[in-house]
Coordinates of C-alpha atoms in Angstrom, one line a residue:
M795 CA -1.3 11.1 2.3
Q796 CA 1.1 13.8 3.6
S797 CA 2.8 16.0 1.1
S798 CA 4.8 18.4 3.2
L799 CA 8.6 18.5 3.5
T800 CA 10.5 20.1 6.3
L801 CA 14.3 19.9 6.1
S802 CA 16.5 22.0 8.2
L803 CA 19.6 21.1 6.3
S804 CA 21.4 21.8 3.1
Q805 CA 21.6 19.3 0.2
S806 CA 25.1 17.9 -0.5
A807 CA 26.4 17.4 -3.9
T808 CA 26.5 13.8 -5.1
A809 CA 30.1 12.5 -5.3
S810 CA 31.3 11.5 -8.7
T811 CA 32.9 8.4 -7.4
I812 CA 31.5 5.8 -5.0
P813 CA 33.7 5.3 -2.0
K814 CA 33.8 1.8 -0.6
S815 CA 31.8 1.0 2.6
N816 CA 33.8 -0.2 5.6
H817 CA 30.8 -2.0 7.2
T818 CA 31.2 -0.9 10.8
F819 CA 27.8 0.7 10.6
N820 CA 29.2 4.1 11.8
H821 CA 29.2 5.9 8.4
A822 CA 29.4 9.6 8.2
L823 CA 26.0 11.2 7.5
R824 CA 25.9 13.9 4.8
F825 CA 24.3 16.7 6.8
P826 CA 25.2 19.1 9.7
P827 CA 24.9 17.6 13.2
S828 CA 22.2 18.3 15.7
K829 CA 19.5 19.0 13.1
L830 CA 15.9 17.8 13.2
I831 CA 14.5 16.2 10.1
N832 CA 10.8 15.9 9.7
L833 CA 9.7 13.9 6.7
R834 CA 6.0 13.2 5.8
F835 CA 5.5 11.2 2.7
C836 CA 2.9 8.6 1.6
G837 CA 1.8 8.1 5.2
L838 CA 5.4 7.9 6.5
R839 CA 6.8 10.2 9.2
R840 CA 10.4 10.0 10.0
E841 CA 12.1 12.1 12.7
A842 CA 15.7 11.6 13.5
F843 CA 18.0 13.7 15.7
L844 CA 21.2 13.5 13.9
G845 CA 24.8 14.0 14.8
S846 CA 24.8 11.1 17.4
S847 CA 28.2 9.6 18.2
S848 CA 26.9 6.2 17.1
L849 CA 26.4 7.5 13.6
S850 CA 29.7 9.5 13.1
R851 CA 32.6 8.2 11.1
S852 CA 35.0 10.6 12.9
Q853 CA 34.3 8.9 16.3
P854 CA 35.2 5.2 16.7
L855 CA 32.9 2.7 18.4
Q856 CA 33.5 2.9 22.1
N857 CA 33.4 -0.8 22.4
K858 CA 36.3 -2.2 20.3
T859 CA 35.3 -5.7 21.1
L860 CA 31.8 -5.1 19.5
S861 CA 33.5 -3.6 16.4
K862 CA 35.7 -6.7 16.1
K863 CA 32.7 -9.0 16.5
I864 CA 30.8 -7.1 13.7
N865 CA 33.8 -7.3 11.3
N866 CA 34.3 -11.0 12.1
A867 CA 30.6 -11.7 11.4
I868 CA 30.8 -9.9 8.1
S869 CA 33.9 -11.8 7.1
A870 CA 32.2 -15.1 8.0
S871 CA 29.1 -14.2 6.0
L872 CA 31.2 -13.4 2.9
S873 CA 33.2 -16.6 3.1
D874 CA 30.0 -18.6 3.0
N875 CA 28.5 -16.7 0.1
G876 CA 30.3 -18.1 -3.0
S877 CA 31.7 -15.4 -5.3
A878 CA 30.5 -12.4 -3.3
P879 CA 32.8 -9.4 -3.4
K880 CA 35.3 -8.8 -0.6
S881 CA 34.3 -5.2 -0.1
F882 CA 31.3 -3.2 -1.1
D883 CA 30.2 0.0 -2.6
Y884 CA 27.2 0.3 -0.3
D885 CA 25.8 -1.2 2.8
L886 CA 22.4 -1.4 1.2
I887 CA 21.1 -1.2 -2.4
I888 CA 17.4 -0.9 -3.1
I889 CA 16.1 -1.8 -6.5
G890 CA 13.0 0.4 -7.0
A891 CA 12.2 3.8 -5.6
G892 CA 8.5 3.5 -4.9
V893 CA 7.0 4.0 -1.4
G894 CA 8.5 0.7 -0.2
G895 CA 12.0 1.5 -1.4
H896 CA 11.7 5.1 -0.1
G897 CA 10.6 3.9 3.3
A898 CA 13.5 1.4 3.5
A899 CA 16.0 4.0 2.3
L900 CA 15.0 6.5 5.0
H901 CA 15.1 4.0 7.7
A902 CA 18.5 2.7 6.5
V903 CA 20.0 6.2 6.7
E904 CA 18.6 6.6 10.2
K905 CA 20.4 3.4 11.1
G906 CA 23.7 4.7 9.7
L907 CA 23.8 2.6 6.5
K908 CA 25.4 3.9 3.3
T909 CA 22.5 3.5 0.9
A910 CA 21.7 3.7 -2.8
I911 CA 18.4 3.3 -4.6
I912 CA 18.0 2.3 -8.3
E913 CA 15.1 3.5 -10.3
G914 CA 14.5 2.9 -14.0
D915 CA 11.3 5.0 -14.3
V916 CA 10.5 7.8 -11.9
V917 CA 10.8 8.1 -8.2
G918 CA 7.6 7.3 -6.3
G919 CA 6.7 4.2 -8.2
T920 CA 3.1 3.2 -8.8
C921 CA 1.6 4.8 -5.7
V922 CA 2.9 8.3 -6.3
N923 CA 2.7 8.4 -10.1
R924 CA -0.1 6.0 -11.2
G925 CA -1.9 4.9 -8.1
C926 CA -2.9 6.1 -4.6
V927 CA -1.7 9.7 -4.9
P928 CA -3.3 10.9 -8.2
S929 CA -6.4 8.8 -7.5
K930 CA -6.9 10.6 -4.2
A931 CA -6.8 13.9 -6.0
L932 CA -9.6 12.7 -8.3
L933 CA -11.6 11.3 -5.4
A934 CA -11.2 14.6 -3.5
V935 CA -12.9 16.3 -6.5
S936 CA -15.6 13.6 -6.8
G937 CA -16.4 13.9 -3.1
R938 CA -16.9 17.7 -3.3
M939 CA -19.0 17.3 -6.5
R940 CA -21.2 14.6 -4.9
E941 CA -21.8 16.9 -1.9
L942 CA -22.6 19.9 -4.0
Q943 CA -24.9 17.9 -6.2
S944 CA -26.9 16.6 -3.3
E945 CA -29.8 19.0 -2.9
H946 CA -31.1 17.1 0.1
H947 CA -27.7 17.3 1.8
M948 CA -27.2 21.0 1.2
K949 CA -30.7 21.8 2.3
A950 CA -30.3 19.9 5.5
L951 CA -27.3 22.1 6.3
G952 CA -29.2 25.3 5.4
L953 CA -27.1 25.9 2.3
Q954 CA -28.1 27.0 -1.1
V955 CA -25.7 26.2 -4.0
A956 CA -26.1 26.9 -7.7
A957 CA -25.6 24.0 -10.1
A958 CA -22.1 22.6 -9.7
G959 CA -19.8 22.0 -12.7
Y960 CA -16.2 21.1 -13.3
D961 CA -13.4 21.6 -15.7
R962 CA -12.1 18.2 -16.8
Q963 CA -8.6 19.5 -17.7
G964 CA -8.5 21.4 -14.4
V965 CA -9.3 18.2 -12.5
A966 CA -6.7 16.2 -14.4
D967 CA -4.1 18.9 -13.7
H968 CA -4.9 18.7 -10.0
A969 CA -4.1 15.0 -10.0
N970 CA -0.9 15.4 -12.1
N971 CA 0.4 18.4 -10.1
L972 CA -0.1 16.5 -6.8
A973 CA 1.8 13.5 -8.1
M974 CA 4.6 15.7 -9.3
K975 CA 4.8 17.5 -6.0
I976 CA 5.0 14.3 -4.0
R977 CA 7.5 12.8 -6.4
N978 CA 9.8 15.9 -6.0
N979 CA 9.4 15.7 -2.3
L980 CA 10.5 12.0 -2.2
T981 CA 13.4 12.7 -4.5
N982 CA 14.6 15.7 -2.5
S983 CA 14.2 13.9 0.8
M984 CA 16.5 11.0 -0.3
K985 CA 19.1 13.4 -1.8
A986 CA 19.1 15.5 1.3
L987 CA 19.8 12.5 3.5
G988 CA 22.6 11.3 1.4
V989 CA 20.9 8.4 -0.5
D990 CA 22.5 8.0 -3.9
I991 CA 19.8 7.7 -6.6
L992 CA 21.1 5.6 -9.5
T993 CA 19.2 5.9 -12.7
G994 CA 18.5 2.7 -14.7
F995 CA 16.8 -0.7 -14.4
G996 CA 18.4 -2.9 -11.8
S997 CA 19.1 -6.6 -12.0
I998 CA 21.0 -9.1 -9.9
L999 CA 24.3 -10.2 -11.5
G1000 CA 25.3 -12.5 -8.6
P1001 CA 25.6 -12.6 -4.8
Q1002 CA 25.6 -9.0 -3.5
T1003 CA 26.1 -7.6 -7.0
V1004 CA 23.7 -5.4 -9.0
R1005 CA 23.8 -4.1 -12.6
Y1006 CA 21.9 -1.0 -13.5
G1007 CA 21.3 0.7 -16.9
K1008 CA 19.2 0.3 -20.0
L1009 CA 17.1 -2.7 -20.7
D1010 CA 19.3 -3.9 -23.5
D1011 CA 22.6 -5.8 -24.0
S1012 CA 24.7 -2.8 -23.0
P1013 CA 27.1 -3.5 -20.1
G1014 CA 25.6 -0.8 -17.8
N1015 CA 27.1 -0.1 -14.4
T1016 CA 27.9 -2.6 -11.7
V1017 CA 27.7 -1.9 -8.0
T1018 CA 28.0 -4.1 -4.9
A1019 CA 26.3 -4.0 -1.5
K1020 CA 26.3 -6.0 1.7
D1021 CA 22.5 -6.3 1.4
I1022 CA 20.1 -5.9 -1.5
I1023 CA 16.3 -5.2 -1.4
V1024 CA 14.2 -5.8 -4.4
A1025 CA 11.2 -3.3 -4.4
T1026 CA 10.1 -3.2 -8.0
G1027 CA 6.4 -3.0 -7.4
S1028 CA 3.6 -4.0 -9.9
V1029 CA 1.8 -3.1 -13.1
P1030 CA -1.9 -3.4 -14.0
F1031 CA -3.0 -6.9 -14.8
V1032 CA -4.8 -7.3 -18.1
P1033 CA -6.5 -10.7 -18.8
K1034 CA -6.1 -12.4 -22.2
G1035 CA -8.5 -11.3 -24.9
I1036 CA -8.6 -7.7 -23.8
E1037 CA -7.1 -5.2 -26.2
V1038 CA -6.0 -2.0 -24.4
D1039 CA -5.6 1.0 -26.6
G1040 CA -5.1 3.6 -23.9
K1041 CA -8.1 5.7 -25.2
T1042 CA -11.3 3.7 -25.0
V1043 CA -10.0 0.6 -23.3
I1044 CA -7.9 1.7 -20.5
T1045 CA -6.2 0.6 -17.3
S1046 CA -5.9 2.6 -14.1
D1047 CA -2.7 4.1 -15.4
H1048 CA -4.6 5.8 -18.2
A1049 CA -7.7 6.6 -16.2
L1050 CA -5.8 8.7 -13.8
K1051 CA -4.9 11.1 -16.6
L1052 CA -8.6 11.8 -17.0
E1053 CA -8.3 12.5 -20.7
S1054 CA -12.0 12.0 -21.1
V1055 CA -15.2 11.4 -19.1
P1056 CA -17.2 8.9 -21.1
D1057 CA -21.0 8.9 -21.0
W1058 CA -21.0 5.1 -20.3
I1059 CA -18.1 3.2 -19.0
A1060 CA -17.8 -0.5 -18.1
I1061 CA -15.5 -1.3 -15.2
V1062 CA -14.1 -4.9 -15.2
G1063 CA -13.6 -5.8 -11.6
S1064 CA -15.3 -4.5 -8.4
G1065 CA -12.4 -4.4 -6.0
Y1066 CA -10.7 -1.3 -4.5
I1067 CA -9.7 0.1 -7.9
G1068 CA -13.0 -0.4 -9.6
L1069 CA -15.0 1.0 -6.7
E1070 CA -12.9 4.1 -6.4
F1071 CA -13.2 4.8 -10.1
S1072 CA -16.9 4.2 -10.1
D1073 CA -17.1 6.9 -7.4
V1074 CA -15.1 9.3 -9.6
Y1075 CA -16.9 8.7 -12.9
T1076 CA -20.5 8.8 -11.5
A1077 CA -19.7 12.0 -9.7
L1078 CA -18.5 13.5 -13.0
G1079 CA -21.6 12.4 -14.8
S1080 CA -20.8 8.9 -16.3
E1081 CA -23.0 5.9 -16.2
V1082 CA -21.1 2.8 -15.0
T1083 CA -21.5 -0.9 -15.6
F1084 CA -19.6 -3.3 -13.3
I1085 CA -18.4 -6.7 -14.7
E1086 CA -17.5 -9.1 -11.9
A1087 CA -16.4 -12.7 -12.3
L1088 CA -17.5 -13.8 -8.8
D1089 CA -21.1 -14.1 -7.7
Q1090 CA -21.2 -10.9 -5.7
L1091 CA -19.7 -7.4 -5.9
M1092 CA -16.9 -6.4 -3.7
P1093 CA -15.7 -9.9 -3.0
G1094 CA -12.7 -8.9 -1.0
F1095 CA -14.7 -7.1 1.7
D1096 CA -16.4 -8.4 4.8
P1097 CA -19.8 -9.6 3.4
E1098 CA -21.9 -7.5 5.8
I1099 CA -19.9 -4.4 5.0
G1100 CA -20.1 -5.2 1.3
K1101 CA -23.9 -5.4 1.4
L1102 CA -24.2 -2.1 3.1
A1103 CA -21.6 -0.5 0.8
Q1104 CA -23.6 -1.8 -2.2
R1105 CA -26.8 -0.3 -0.9
V1106 CA -25.1 3.1 -0.4
L1107 CA -22.4 3.3 -3.1
I1108 CA -24.0 1.4 -6.0
N1109 CA -27.7 1.0 -5.9
P1110 CA -28.7 4.8 -5.7
R1111 CA -26.2 5.8 -8.3
K1112 CA -26.1 5.4 -12.1
I1113 CA -24.5 2.0 -11.8
D1114 CA -25.6 -1.5 -13.0
Y1115 CA -23.7 -4.7 -12.9
H1116 CA -23.2 -8.2 -14.2
T1117 CA -21.9 -10.8 -11.7
G1118 CA -20.7 -14.3 -12.3
V1119 CA -19.3 -13.5 -15.8
F1120 CA -16.0 -13.2 -17.5
A1121 CA -15.2 -10.5 -20.1
T1122 CA -13.5 -12.8 -22.6
K1123 CA -13.0 -10.2 -25.4
I1124 CA -12.9 -6.5 -25.3
T1125 CA -12.4 -4.5 -28.5
P1126 CA -11.6 -0.8 -28.5
A1127 CA -13.9 1.7 -30.2
E1128 CA -12.9 2.4 -33.8
N1129 CA -14.4 4.2 -36.8
G1130 CA -17.5 5.3 -35.0
K1131 CA -18.1 1.9 -33.5
P1132 CA -18.4 1.5 -29.7
V1133 CA -16.3 -0.6 -27.4
T1134 CA -17.7 -4.2 -27.5
I1135 CA -17.4 -6.6 -24.6
E1136 CA -18.2 -10.3 -24.9
L1137 CA -19.4 -11.9 -21.7
I1138 CA -19.5 -15.6 -20.8
D1139 CA -20.8 -17.4 -17.7
A1140 CA -18.0 -17.8 -15.2
K1141 CA -19.0 -21.4 -14.4
T1142 CA -20.4 -22.9 -17.6
K1143 CA -18.3 -20.8 -20.0
E1144 CA -21.4 -20.4 -22.2
P1145 CA -21.9 -17.0 -24.0
K1146 CA -23.9 -14.7 -21.8
D1147 CA -24.2 -11.2 -23.4
T1148 CA -22.5 -8.6 -25.5
L1149 CA -22.2 -5.0 -24.3
E1150 CA -21.6 -1.9 -26.3
V1151 CA -20.2 1.0 -24.3
D1152 CA -18.2 4.2 -24.8
A1153 CA -15.2 3.0 -22.8
A1154 CA -14.0 0.2 -20.6
L1155 CA -11.7 0.3 -17.6
I1156 CA -9.8 -2.8 -16.7
A1157 CA -9.6 -3.0 -12.9
T1158 CA -8.7 -6.7 -12.5
G1159 CA -5.9 -6.2 -10.1
R1160 CA -2.2 -5.9 -10.5
A1161 CA 0.7 -8.2 -11.5
P1162 CA 4.3 -8.1 -10.1
F1163 CA 6.9 -6.2 -12.1
T1164 CA 9.7 -8.7 -11.8
K1165 CA 10.7 -9.4 -15.3
G1166 CA 14.4 -9.1 -16.0
L1167 CA 15.5 -9.0 -12.4
G1168 CA 18.2 -11.7 -13.0
L1169 CA 17.1 -13.7 -10.0
D1170 CA 18.1 -16.9 -11.8
N1171 CA 21.7 -15.8 -11.2
V1172 CA 21.2 -16.5 -7.5
Q1173 CA 19.1 -19.7 -8.1
V1174 CA 15.7 -18.1 -7.5
A1175 CA 12.6 -19.0 -9.5
L1176 CA 9.6 -16.7 -9.6
K1177 CA 6.2 -18.1 -8.6
N1178 CA 3.4 -16.8 -10.8
G1179 CA 5.6 -13.8 -11.3
F1180 CA 6.1 -13.1 -7.6
V1181 CA 9.5 -13.3 -5.8
P1182 CA 9.3 -16.1 -3.1
V1183 CA 10.1 -14.8 0.4
D1184 CA 9.8 -16.0 3.9
E1185 CA 8.2 -14.2 6.9
R1186 CA 11.3 -12.0 7.2
M1187 CA 11.1 -11.0 3.5
R1188 CA 14.3 -13.0 2.7
V1189 CA 14.3 -14.2 -0.9
L1190 CA 14.1 -18.0 -1.2
N1191 CA 16.0 -20.1 -3.7
F1192 CA 15.0 -23.2 -5.7
E1193 CA 15.3 -25.3 -2.6
G1194 CA 13.3 -23.0 -0.4
N1195 CA 16.3 -21.7 1.5
P1196 CA 17.0 -18.0 2.1
V1197 CA 19.5 -16.4 -0.3
P1198 CA 22.0 -14.6 1.9
H1199 CA 21.7 -10.8 1.9
L1200 CA 18.8 -10.7 -0.6
Y1201 CA 15.3 -9.4 0.3
C1202 CA 12.1 -8.5 -1.5
I1203 CA 9.4 -6.2 -0.3
G1204 CA 6.1 -4.8 -1.6
D1205 CA 4.0 -5.9 -4.5
A1206 CA 6.8 -7.9 -6.0
N1207 CA 6.5 -10.5 -3.3
G1208 CA 2.7 -10.6 -3.3
K1209 CA 2.2 -10.8 0.4
M1210 CA 0.1 -7.7 0.7
M1211 CA -0.2 -5.4 -2.3
L1212 CA -0.5 -2.1 -0.5
A1213 CA 2.0 0.8 -0.6
H1214 CA 2.2 1.2 3.2
A1215 CA 2.7 -2.6 3.5
A1216 CA 5.7 -2.3 1.3
S1217 CA 7.1 0.5 3.4
A1218 CA 6.5 -1.5 6.6
Q1219 CA 8.3 -4.5 5.0
G1220 CA 11.2 -2.4 4.0
I1221 CA 11.6 -1.0 7.5
S1222 CA 11.4 -4.5 8.9
V1223 CA 14.2 -5.6 6.6
V1224 CA 16.4 -2.7 7.6
E1225 CA 15.8 -3.7 11.3
Q1226 CA 17.0 -7.2 10.5
I1227 CA 20.2 -6.2 8.6
T1228 CA 21.2 -3.9 11.4
G1229 CA 21.0 -6.6 14.0
R1230 CA 17.5 -6.5 15.4
D1231 CA 15.3 -9.5 14.4
H1232 CA 11.9 -8.3 13.3
V1233 CA 8.8 -10.1 11.9
L1234 CA 6.0 -8.0 10.5
N1235 CA 2.5 -8.9 11.5
H1236 CA 0.5 -8.5 8.2
L1237 CA -2.8 -9.0 10.0
S1238 CA -2.2 -5.6 11.7
I1239 CA -1.8 -3.7 8.4
P1240 CA -5.0 -1.7 7.6
A1241 CA -6.5 -1.2 4.1
A1242 CA -8.9 1.4 2.9
C1243 CA -11.1 2.2 -0.1
F1244 CA -11.6 5.9 -0.5
T1245 CA -15.1 6.0 -1.8
H1246 CA -17.7 8.4 -0.4
P1247 CA -18.3 7.2 2.3
E1248 CA -15.0 5.3 2.8
I1249 CA -14.4 1.7 3.7
S1250 CA -11.6 0.5 5.9
M1251 CA -10.6 -2.8 7.4
V1252 CA -7.8 -4.6 9.4
G1253 CA -7.4 -8.2 10.4
L1254 CA -9.9 -11.0 9.5
T1255 CA -13.3 -10.8 7.9
E1256 CA -16.1 -12.6 9.8
P1257 CA -16.0 -15.7 7.6
Q1258 CA -12.2 -15.9 7.9
A1259 CA -12.4 -15.5 11.7
R1260 CA -15.1 -18.2 12.1
E1261 CA -13.1 -20.6 9.9
K1262 CA -10.0 -20.0 12.0
A1263 CA -12.0 -20.5 15.2
E1264 CA -13.4 -23.8 14.0
K1265 CA -9.9 -25.1 13.3
E1266 CA -8.4 -23.9 16.5
G1267 CA -11.3 -24.4 18.8
F1268 CA -12.3 -21.0 20.2
E1269 CA -15.4 -18.9 20.1
V1270 CA -16.0 -15.8 18.0
S1271 CA -18.2 -12.8 18.9
V1272 CA -19.2 -9.8 16.8
T1273 CA -20.4 -6.4 17.9
K1274 CA -21.3 -3.3 15.9
T1275 CA -22.0 0.4 16.3
S1276 CA -23.6 2.9 14.0
F1277 CA -22.5 6.3 12.8
K1278 CA -26.1 7.4 13.3
A1279 CA -25.4 7.4 17.0
N1280 CA -22.3 9.6 16.6
T1281 CA -22.7 13.4 17.3
K1282 CA -19.9 14.5 14.9
A1283 CA -21.3 12.4 12.1
L1284 CA -24.8 13.8 12.6
A1285 CA -23.4 17.3 12.7
E1286 CA -21.9 16.7 9.3
N1287 CA -25.2 15.1 8.1
E1288 CA -23.2 11.9 7.4
G1289 CA -24.8 9.4 9.6
E1290 CA -24.7 6.5 7.1
G1291 CA -22.3 3.8 8.2
I1292 CA -21.3 1.2 10.7
A1293 CA -18.2 -0.2 12.5
K1294 CA -17.9 -3.9 13.2
L1295 CA -15.6 -5.7 15.7
I1296 CA -14.8 -9.4 15.4
Y1297 CA -13.1 -10.7 18.6
R1298 CA -12.6 -13.6 21.0
P1299 CA -14.8 -13.3 24.0
D1300 CA -12.6 -15.6 26.1
N1301 CA -9.5 -13.5 26.1
G1302 CA -10.4 -10.2 24.4
E1303 CA -8.2 -10.6 21.3
I1304 CA -9.2 -8.4 18.4
L1305 CA -9.5 -10.5 15.3
G1306 CA -10.8 -7.9 12.8
V1307 CA -12.3 -4.4 12.6
H1308 CA -14.3 -3.2 9.6
I1309 CA -15.6 0.4 9.1
F1310 CA -17.9 1.9 6.5
G1311 CA -18.6 5.6 7.0
L1312 CA -17.3 9.1 7.1
H1313 CA -13.5 9.1 7.4
A1314 CA -13.3 5.4 7.9
A1315 CA -9.8 5.3 6.4
D1316 CA -8.6 7.6 9.3
L1317 CA -10.5 5.8 12.0
I1318 CA -9.1 2.3 11.4
H1319 CA -5.7 3.0 12.8
E1320 CA -6.7 2.8 16.4
A1321 CA -7.7 -0.8 15.7
S1322 CA -4.7 -1.7 13.6
N1323 CA -2.3 -0.3 16.2
A1324 CA -4.2 -2.3 18.9
I1325 CA -3.7 -5.5 16.9
A1326 CA 0.0 -4.7 16.2
L1327 CA 0.7 -4.1 19.9
G1328 CA -1.4 -7.1 21.1
T1329 CA -3.7 -4.8 23.1
R1330 CA -6.8 -6.6 24.4
I1331 CA -10.3 -5.2 24.3
Q1332 CA -10.6 -5.1 28.1
D1333 CA -7.6 -2.7 28.1
I1334 CA -8.4 -0.5 25.1
K1335 CA -12.0 0.2 26.3
F1336 CA -10.5 2.4 29.0
A1337 CA -8.9 4.7 26.5
V1338 CA -10.4 8.2 26.4
H1339 CA -11.6 9.8 23.2
A1340 CA -12.3 13.5 22.7
H1341 CA -16.0 14.5 22.4
P1342 CA -17.6 15.1 20.0
T1343 CA -15.4 13.3 17.4
L1344 CA -15.8 10.4 15.0
S1345 CA -13.2 8.4 17.0
E1346 CA -16.1 7.8 19.5
V1347 CA -17.5 5.3 16.9
L1348 CA -14.5 3.1 17.8
D1349 CA -14.8 4.0 21.5
E1350 CA -18.4 2.7 21.6
L1351 CA -17.4 -0.3 19.5
F1352 CA -14.8 -1.5 22.0
K1353 CA -17.0 -0.7 25.0
S1354 CA -19.9 -2.8 23.6
A1355 CA -17.8 -5.9 23.4
K1356 CA -18.4 -8.6 26.1
V1357 CA -15.3 -10.2 27.3
K1358 CA -15.9 -13.1 29.7
A1359 CA -12.8 -12.8 31.8
H1360 CA -10.1 -10.2 32.4
V1361 CA -6.8 -11.6 31.1
P1362 CA -4.1 -9.0 31.8
G1363 CA -1.2 -8.3 29.3
P1364 CA -1.0 -8.5 25.6
V1365 CA -2.1 -11.3 23.4
S1366 CA 0.4 -13.8 22.0
E1367 CA 3.2 -12.8 19.7
P1368 CA 2.1 -11.4 16.3
V1369 CA 1.9 -14.0 13.6
A1370 CA 3.4 -13.3 10.2
V1371 CA 1.4 -14.2 7.1

């Protein structure tokens, strides 16, 4: 997560009226020419040399025939789109200013589109305000606490440290201040680039028409755009029977405020969210009990990685767990009584146990925030709360056909509920609406869990790869390397961990890479980029890595793979999922 902002330009005042868009994609940009913009937010980096003739309103398109074709295409599109407006306030309106909406907005400006973004809460969405940003601040503290508390680790490095302690409010302030800083950076970056930020909750009134304002019956404001992107994100999912009071029974939204550090906390769910909070709470002195509905902890991870992670992240720590059970009822603490949790067997539904703890964190995943979007006005029905889309993020109507000029990205479509996936989807959509067909390969998008050590992955797990191989008739091979053989990891006294490669030995295609170890979240990108670019193992094994670095874990991993034949060139076209 980058939090720096470098802008060599001055911010323009927002106009009081919204000028109409002329749709020739050569809009004036609201900053001086020949300036370099360097933006680093939420893992995004955008550099654009501005002042190009192709992006200047004062200079007409050199090819008048191309301009005529564009205008004719737009007119044809409008004539086929029912009651769509004849002219537009914007080229692009984005509903939701989270990481996905922000990424789409910046790319749209780079492409010369007049862009507005609608936000009814605060800029930054879940990731910046109630998710990946503040959680990483807490995890930075837990990592340092864990290191300082490890007498064996300190002694091995020749260090002597007095008893480590922490100030709860100071830790909470660190998380809050980081979220506020990133939120301000995101806001300032969009304003500086000329993106109009419209305050209110957005909803679809009809084709290419959006209303924004309060969530009531007031008329609000109406704006139009040639294209619309829905990027409304998600909220914590709370199963039935669980009463959240925000104090003793909490979601991740509450936990990130760190208003207390309970002596004993139950965490319902052992996925990414639950694992990361177990790392935070145990480092700060809490005892943790996991409640998991499936038969094993960490069900979303590659099984081999999950077993190793359990041995390192759970077994040695003050953590116990119940698997194969549902928490059917959770009652908050009240009048001196503890939080009570009623468990039943996940298969038989028979009562299993009742727990009494100081607090309970509900980490059972997230649900799309799509209520009140007005999608029925364009004949779209939600599916389990998610907005149905195709591989190009085009919203699908009742009949399964794309709704013209309407897209949905991020958690709201449910394809891959990760902030950087939302941003990638947004950029892909902008590519499409500016004339370049683009299909995002979701199998190339990495994921990470920021425990200590970290877990990261991209592509298929071993069971998924073997299932695919059985259906399609190819062979699967697996190779692994250990952090214990890496000089940099040993120098840090952090040799615990492995990297695992799942691949096709017949043609060298990378099917999946999974890493558990020091800085695994940073190391995974070499593998994800290889999958995205279609690079084969027999080519990437010639890449040179600096010594001694952790990147050599991946270097050794690729070199240890045995490919039967050299097949030059990239693998087949990326497949969208």
